[in-house]
Each structure stands twice: as structure tokens, then as C-alpha cells.
mmCIF file of C-alpha atoms in Angstrom:
data_model
loop_
_atom_site.group_PDB
_atom_site.id
_atom_site.type_symbol
_atom_site.label_atom_id
_atom_site.label_comp_id
_atom_site.label_asym_id
_atom_site.label_seq_id
_atom_site.Cartn_x
_atom_site.Cartn_y
_atom_site.Cartn_z
ATOM 1 C CA UNK A 1286 -41.143 -2.159 -6.866
ATOM 2 C CA UNK A 1287 -39.302 -4.786 -5.252
ATOM 3 C CA UNK A 1288 -37.341 -5.516 -8.353
ATOM 4 C CA UNK A 1289 -36.477 -1.726 -8.721
ATOM 5 C CA UNK A 1290 -35.367 -1.839 -5.067
ATOM 6 C CA UNK A 1291 -33.182 -4.666 -5.486
ATOM 7 C CA UNK A 1292 -31.533 -3.237 -8.663
ATOM 8 C CA UNK A 1293 -31.021 0.252 -6.785
ATOM 9 C CA UNK A 1294 -29.526 -1.291 -3.755
ATOM 10 C CA UNK A 1295 -27.274 -3.507 -6.071
ATOM 11 C CA UNK A 1296 -26.309 -0.583 -8.339
ATOM 12 C CA UNK A 1297 -24.874 1.286 -5.033
ATOM 13 C CA UNK A 1298 -23.084 -1.876 -3.820
ATOM 14 C CA UNK A 1299 -21.668 -2.777 -7.045
ATOM 15 C CA UNK A 1300 -19.999 0.383 -7.328
ATOM 16 C CA UNK A 1301 -16.430 1.341 -5.929
ATOM 17 C CA UNK A 1302 -17.014 1.608 -2.262
ATOM 18 C CA UNK A 1303 -16.385 5.169 -1.306
ATOM 19 C CA UNK A 1304 -17.616 7.343 1.471
ATOM 20 C CA UNK A 1305 -21.080 7.377 -0.222
ATOM 21 C CA UNK A 1306 -21.574 3.946 0.277
ATOM 22 C CA UNK A 1307 -20.669 4.144 3.860
ATOM 23 C CA UNK A 1308 -22.671 7.158 4.638
ATOM 24 C CA UNK A 1309 -25.732 5.515 3.045
ATOM 25 C CA UNK A 1310 -25.551 2.262 4.639
ATOM 26 C CA UNK A 1311 -28.519 2.999 7.231
ATOM 27 C CA UNK A 1312 -30.716 3.883 4.263
ATOM 28 C CA UNK A 1313 -29.702 0.797 2.086
ATOM 29 C CA UNK A 1314 -30.421 -1.284 5.274
ATOM 30 C CA UNK A 1315 -34.098 -0.028 5.465
ATOM 31 C CA UNK A 1316 -34.555 -0.628 1.823
ATOM 32 C CA UNK A 1317 -33.412 -4.261 2.062
ATOM 33 C CA UNK A 1318 -35.409 -4.704 5.189
ATOM 34 C CA UNK A 1319 -38.466 -3.615 3.492
ATOM 35 C CA UNK A 1320 -38.035 -6.386 0.754
ATOM 36 C CA UNK A 1321 -40.368 -9.350 0.869
ATOM 37 C CA UNK A 1322 -38.731 -12.302 2.667
ATOM 38 C CA UNK A 1323 -36.723 -14.359 -0.052
ATOM 39 C CA UNK A 1324 -33.948 -14.956 -2.285
ATOM 40 C CA UNK A 1325 -33.103 -11.225 -2.945
ATOM 41 C CA UNK A 1326 -33.259 -9.957 0.881
ATOM 42 C CA UNK A 1327 -30.971 -12.370 2.304
ATOM 43 C CA UNK A 1328 -27.870 -12.127 0.139
ATOM 44 C CA UNK A 1329 -28.260 -8.152 0.130
ATOM 45 C CA UNK A 1330 -28.605 -8.331 3.906
ATOM 46 C CA UNK A 1331 -25.524 -10.557 4.298
ATOM 47 C CA UNK A 1332 -23.488 -8.088 2.049
ATOM 48 C CA UNK A 1333 -24.503 -5.080 4.081
ATOM 49 C CA UNK A 1334 -23.435 -6.899 7.135
ATOM 50 C CA UNK A 1335 -19.997 -7.584 5.537
ATOM 51 C CA UNK A 1336 -19.742 -3.817 4.569
ATOM 52 C CA UNK A 1337 -20.716 -2.606 8.241
ATOM 53 C CA UNK A 1338 -18.079 -5.089 9.684
ATOM 54 C CA UNK A 1339 -15.281 -4.351 7.119
ATOM 55 C CA UNK A 1340 -12.844 -1.523 7.536
ATOM 56 C CA UNK A 1341 -13.371 0.925 4.576
ATOM 57 C CA UNK A 1342 -9.792 0.566 3.142
ATOM 58 C CA UNK A 1343 -9.985 -3.216 3.134
ATOM 59 C CA UNK A 1344 -13.284 -3.333 1.233
ATOM 60 C CA UNK A 1345 -11.809 -0.834 -1.255
ATOM 61 C CA UNK A 1346 -8.764 -2.903 -1.781
ATOM 62 C CA UNK A 1347 -10.860 -6.045 -2.088
ATOM 63 C CA UNK A 1348 -13.056 -4.396 -4.872
ATOM 64 C CA UNK A 1349 -10.066 -3.339 -6.805
ATOM 65 C CA UNK A 1350 -8.464 -6.911 -6.337
ATOM 66 C CA UNK A 1351 -11.631 -8.524 -7.346
ATOM 67 C CA UNK A 1352 -12.982 -6.428 -10.388
ATOM 68 C CA UNK A 1353 -9.975 -4.671 -11.650
ATOM 69 C CA UNK A 1354 -7.273 -7.043 -11.476
ATOM 70 C CA UNK A 1355 -9.293 -10.309 -12.296
ATOM 71 C CA UNK A 1356 -10.735 -10.508 -15.741
ATOM 72 C CA UNK A 1357 -12.832 -13.535 -14.809
ATOM 73 C CA UNK A 1358 -14.658 -11.311 -12.500
ATOM 74 C CA UNK A 1359 -15.263 -8.488 -14.959
ATOM 75 C CA UNK A 1360 -18.461 -6.385 -14.254
ATOM 76 C CA UNK A 1361 -18.627 -5.328 -17.796
ATOM 77 C CA UNK A 1362 -21.503 -7.430 -19.479
ATOM 78 C CA UNK A 1363 -20.417 -7.241 -23.219
ATOM 79 C CA UNK A 1364 -17.062 -8.574 -22.316
ATOM 80 C CA UNK A 1365 -18.294 -11.975 -21.744
ATOM 81 C CA UNK A 1366 -19.951 -12.207 -25.159
ATOM 82 C CA UNK A 1367 -17.497 -10.332 -27.280
ATOM 83 C CA UNK A 1368 -14.219 -10.053 -25.402
ATOM 84 C CA UNK A 1369 -11.983 -7.311 -26.874
ATOM 85 C CA UNK A 1370 -13.244 -7.678 -30.304
ATOM 86 C CA UNK A 1371 -14.690 -5.178 -32.724
ATOM 87 C CA UNK A 1372 -18.207 -6.483 -32.189
ATOM 88 C CA UNK A 1373 -17.883 -5.306 -28.537
ATOM 89 C CA UNK A 1374 -18.095 -1.893 -29.904
ATOM 90 C CA UNK A 1375 -21.518 -2.310 -31.349
ATOM 91 C CA UNK A 1376 -22.714 -4.051 -28.369
ATOM 92 C CA UNK A 1377 -21.498 -1.213 -26.145
ATOM 93 C CA UNK A 1378 -23.590 1.306 -28.176
ATOM 94 C CA UNK A 1379 -26.686 -0.669 -27.859
ATOM 95 C CA UNK A 1380 -26.263 -0.016 -24.062
ATOM 96 C CA UNK A 1381 -25.602 3.263 -24.547
ATOM 97 C CA UNK A 1382 -28.670 4.168 -26.648
ATOM 98 C CA UNK A 1383 -30.861 2.457 -24.110
ATOM 99 C CA UNK A 1384 -29.615 4.617 -21.421
ATOM 100 C CA UNK A 1385 -29.980 7.629 -23.389
ATOM 101 C CA UNK A 1386 -33.547 6.542 -24.488
ATOM 102 C CA UNK A 1387 -34.311 6.503 -20.798
ATOM 103 C CA UNK A 1388 -32.792 9.909 -20.129
ATOM 104 C CA UNK A 1389 -29.766 8.430 -18.125
ATOM 105 C CA UNK A 1390 -26.487 9.898 -18.927
ATOM 106 C CA UNK A 1391 -23.409 8.298 -17.633
ATOM 107 C CA UNK A 1392 -20.236 9.913 -16.398
ATOM 108 C CA UNK A 1393 -17.396 10.600 -18.835
ATOM 109 C CA UNK A 1394 -15.038 7.598 -19.216
ATOM 110 C CA UNK A 1395 -17.726 5.179 -17.759
ATOM 111 C CA UNK A 1396 -18.607 2.161 -19.985
ATOM 112 C CA UNK A 1397 -22.449 1.971 -20.094
ATOM 113 C CA UNK A 1398 -22.437 -2.097 -19.648
ATOM 114 C CA UNK A 1399 -21.421 -2.152 -16.121
ATOM 115 C CA UNK A 1400 -23.810 -4.281 -14.302
ATOM 116 C CA UNK A 1401 -24.078 -1.393 -11.651
ATOM 117 C CA UNK A 1402 -25.067 1.056 -14.338
ATOM 118 C CA UNK A 1403 -27.696 -1.405 -15.855
ATOM 119 C CA UNK A 1404 -29.055 -1.985 -12.401
ATOM 120 C CA UNK A 1405 -29.226 1.884 -11.819
ATOM 121 C CA UNK A 1406 -31.157 2.066 -15.202
ATOM 122 C CA UNK A 1407 -33.754 -0.210 -13.804
ATOM 123 C CA UNK A 1408 -33.989 1.609 -10.399
ATOM 124 C CA UNK A 1409 -34.647 4.821 -12.300
ATOM 125 C CA UNK A 1410 -37.654 3.417 -13.805
ATOM 126 C CA UNK A 1411 -36.552 1.827 -16.984
ATOM 127 C CA UNK A 1412 -37.156 -1.651 -15.795
ATOM 128 C CA UNK A 1413 -38.109 -3.039 -19.088
ATOM 129 C CA UNK A 1414 -35.142 -1.905 -20.787
ATOM 130 C CA UNK A 1415 -32.667 -2.802 -18.051
ATOM 131 C CA UNK A 1416 -34.227 -6.411 -17.955
ATOM 132 C CA UNK A 1417 -33.846 -6.770 -21.714
ATOM 133 C CA UNK A 1418 -30.063 -6.010 -21.456
ATOM 134 C CA UNK A 1419 -29.691 -8.434 -18.654
ATOM 135 C CA UNK A 1420 -31.338 -11.215 -20.341
ATOM 136 C CA UNK A 1421 -29.468 -10.602 -23.501
ATOM 137 C CA UNK A 1422 -26.350 -11.054 -21.273
ATOM 138 C CA UNK A 1423 -27.653 -13.643 -18.961
ATOM 139 C CA UNK A 1424 -24.780 -15.784 -19.532
ATOM 140 C CA UNK A 1425 -22.352 -13.350 -18.654
ATOM 141 C CA UNK A 1426 -24.014 -12.522 -15.218
ATOM 142 C CA UNK A 1427 -24.222 -16.322 -14.626
ATOM 143 C CA UNK A 1428 -20.368 -16.720 -15.242
ATOM 144 C CA UNK A 1429 -19.427 -13.396 -13.229
ATOM 145 C CA UNK A 1430 -21.607 -15.019 -10.362
ATOM 146 C CA UNK A 1431 -19.722 -18.121 -10.667
ATOM 147 C CA UNK A 1432 -16.483 -16.626 -10.571
ATOM 148 C CA UNK A 1433 -17.144 -14.395 -7.765
ATOM 149 C CA UNK A 1434 -18.147 -17.596 -5.799
ATOM 150 C CA UNK A 1435 -15.175 -19.326 -6.686
ATOM 151 C CA UNK A 1436 -13.059 -16.523 -5.455
ATOM 152 C CA UNK A 1437 -15.391 -16.583 -2.141
ATOM 153 C CA UNK A 1438 -15.960 -12.779 -2.555
ATOM 154 C CA UNK A 1439 -18.894 -11.474 -0.806
ATOM 155 C CA UNK A 1440 -19.927 -9.574 -3.910
ATOM 156 C CA UNK A 1441 -21.275 -12.892 -5.121
ATOM 157 C CA UNK A 1442 -24.330 -12.259 -2.807
ATOM 158 C CA UNK A 1443 -24.891 -8.842 -4.668
ATOM 159 C CA UNK A 1444 -24.798 -10.664 -7.987
ATOM 160 C CA UNK A 1445 -27.106 -13.648 -6.851
ATOM 161 C CA UNK A 1446 -29.529 -10.991 -5.700
ATOM 162 C CA UNK A 1447 -29.827 -9.545 -9.234
ATOM 163 C CA UNK A 1448 -30.347 -12.996 -10.591
ATOM 164 C CA UNK A 1449 -33.361 -13.513 -8.442
ATOM 165 C CA UNK A 1450 -34.801 -10.688 -10.131
ATOM 166 C CA UNK A 1451 -34.616 -12.715 -13.627
ATOM 167 C CA UNK A 1452 -36.776 -15.662 -14.558
ATOM 168 C CA UNK A 1453 -34.832 -19.006 -13.904
ATOM 169 C CA UNK A 1454 -32.182 -19.919 -16.627
ATOM 170 C CA UNK A 1455 -33.540 -22.230 -19.275
ATOM 171 C CA UNK A 1456 -31.370 -25.062 -20.674
ATOM 172 C CA UNK A 1457 -29.977 -23.178 -23.565
ATOM 173 C CA UNK A 1458 -29.005 -20.214 -21.171
ATOM 174 C CA UNK A 1459 -27.411 -22.897 -18.760
ATOM 175 C CA UNK A 1460 -25.706 -24.117 -21.696
ATOM 176 C CA UNK A 1461 -24.347 -20.749 -23.006
ATOM 177 C CA UNK A 1462 -23.124 -19.976 -19.482
ATOM 178 C CA UNK A 1463 -21.317 -23.299 -19.032
ATOM 179 C CA UNK A 1464 -19.654 -22.906 -22.422
ATOM 180 C CA UNK A 1465 -18.530 -19.213 -21.740
ATOM 181 C CA UNK A 1466 -16.949 -20.302 -18.587
ATOM 182 C CA UNK A 1467 -15.159 -23.170 -20.192
ATOM 183 C CA UNK A 1468 -13.924 -21.490 -23.296
ATOM 184 C CA UNK A 1469 -14.030 -17.719 -22.059
ATOM 185 C CA UNK A 1470 -14.713 -14.533 -24.212
ATOM 186 C CA UNK A 1471 -13.471 -14.257 -27.804
ATOM 187 C CA UNK A 1472 -9.893 -12.606 -28.030
ATOM 188 C CA UNK A 1473 -8.997 -10.005 -30.739
ATOM 189 C CA UNK A 1474 -6.350 -7.249 -29.749
ATOM 190 C CA UNK A 1475 -8.218 -4.149 -30.940
ATOM 191 C CA UNK A 1476 -9.327 -2.815 -27.575
ATOM 192 C CA UNK A 1477 -12.532 -0.591 -27.629
ATOM 193 C CA UNK A 1478 -11.345 1.678 -30.387
ATOM 194 C CA UNK A 1479 -14.371 0.696 -32.661
ATOM 195 C CA UNK A 1480 -16.587 2.167 -29.888
ATOM 196 C CA UNK A 1481 -14.825 5.480 -30.010
ATOM 197 C CA UNK A 1482 -14.752 5.843 -33.815
ATOM 198 C CA UNK A 1483 -18.610 4.920 -33.833
ATOM 199 C CA UNK A 1484 -19.432 7.351 -31.166
ATOM 200 C CA UNK A 1485 -17.199 10.011 -33.029
ATOM 201 C CA UNK A 1486 -19.309 9.484 -36.270
ATOM 202 C CA UNK A 1487 -22.611 9.877 -34.709
#
């Protein structure tokens, strides 16, 4: 249950910080305080402290500046492996199918590979499916975490908590993350049109 709790809290904290986040701070704090002492509870507690001490407008501005304006801090996991290439469309469909199989429908216009969405999938009970997606894109999560740390963003704590729910990265995963951080995602100026086309054809 602690994995699902970590992912539930992370799914809320990694979303846009609107009034629902601030209204739910008390409940989130209770959930985090109930976690076993260890690597996940401390960073989540630190971030909740940051939220409580930061004016909502400032928190929202930081979220936009970090996740919307810095490509290196992209919360969409397939971006790291496929960039804006045609292969990303097929990868996005894998995420959407996993969500649909678990009975999870995302909002219109929302991409299924957002880290918050994958964490919510786990929190709703599809832990195995969410874990598979996270492990398949482990390098991207590691690069996102490193980028947030370099930006000195408090959101690095939330991603760090998510990483504690995965097994330690092996040598191959570490090498993939380092390579991705150095080279960046592949580039191809086609946007996400293949995703839309494939969806329309289903």
C-alpha cells in the first residue's frame, strides 16, 4: 500500500498547483506522515512544506516556468525516448491502452504519458501496469529528476520519491540515462500527428 500512497501523493503534487492542491494539503500531509520512515516520506514531506510556505501564485508560476517552458524538465515520459518523432505516437498509444485496460480515462487533450497520470494509474490499483511503464521509461524519469535538481526545483523531491518505488537502477539503466542526458531526445519535426492519426483510425 505504501507504493500506491507514494504514487497517489505524487500524482497530485505533479499536477498543476490549483486550489484543489491547497485544499487537500491536510489530507496529503496525513498520507505522507503515515508512510514508513525512509526515502519516500522525507522528500514528499519537504515538498509539502514548500507548498504550505509558498504563495499559490508563486507556486503556479514556478510550475509553468519549470514544466511548460523548459524542455529538459518535460514531464511527458515518451519525449525522452522518442522526442518529437513518429515513433512517439506508437509509444503514446501503449500508455493509453494501459490506462484504458485499467478502466482509467484521462481528460480530453491530456497526454497519457505525463508522470502524474502514470502515478495516478498506480494509485488507482493498476500498480503492475504503472510500474511496467515507469521501468520502460526509467531513463527519462532519471533525466527529469537530474534536470529538476540542476534547476534547484523543489519538484525534484517529488520525482525522487517516485524513484524510490522502483528497484535501484542497474548499470545499463544508468548508462542509458547518462547518454540521454548528454545527447537529448531524437529530433524530427512532425509533432504528434501520428498519434492523432492512429487514434482516428481505431
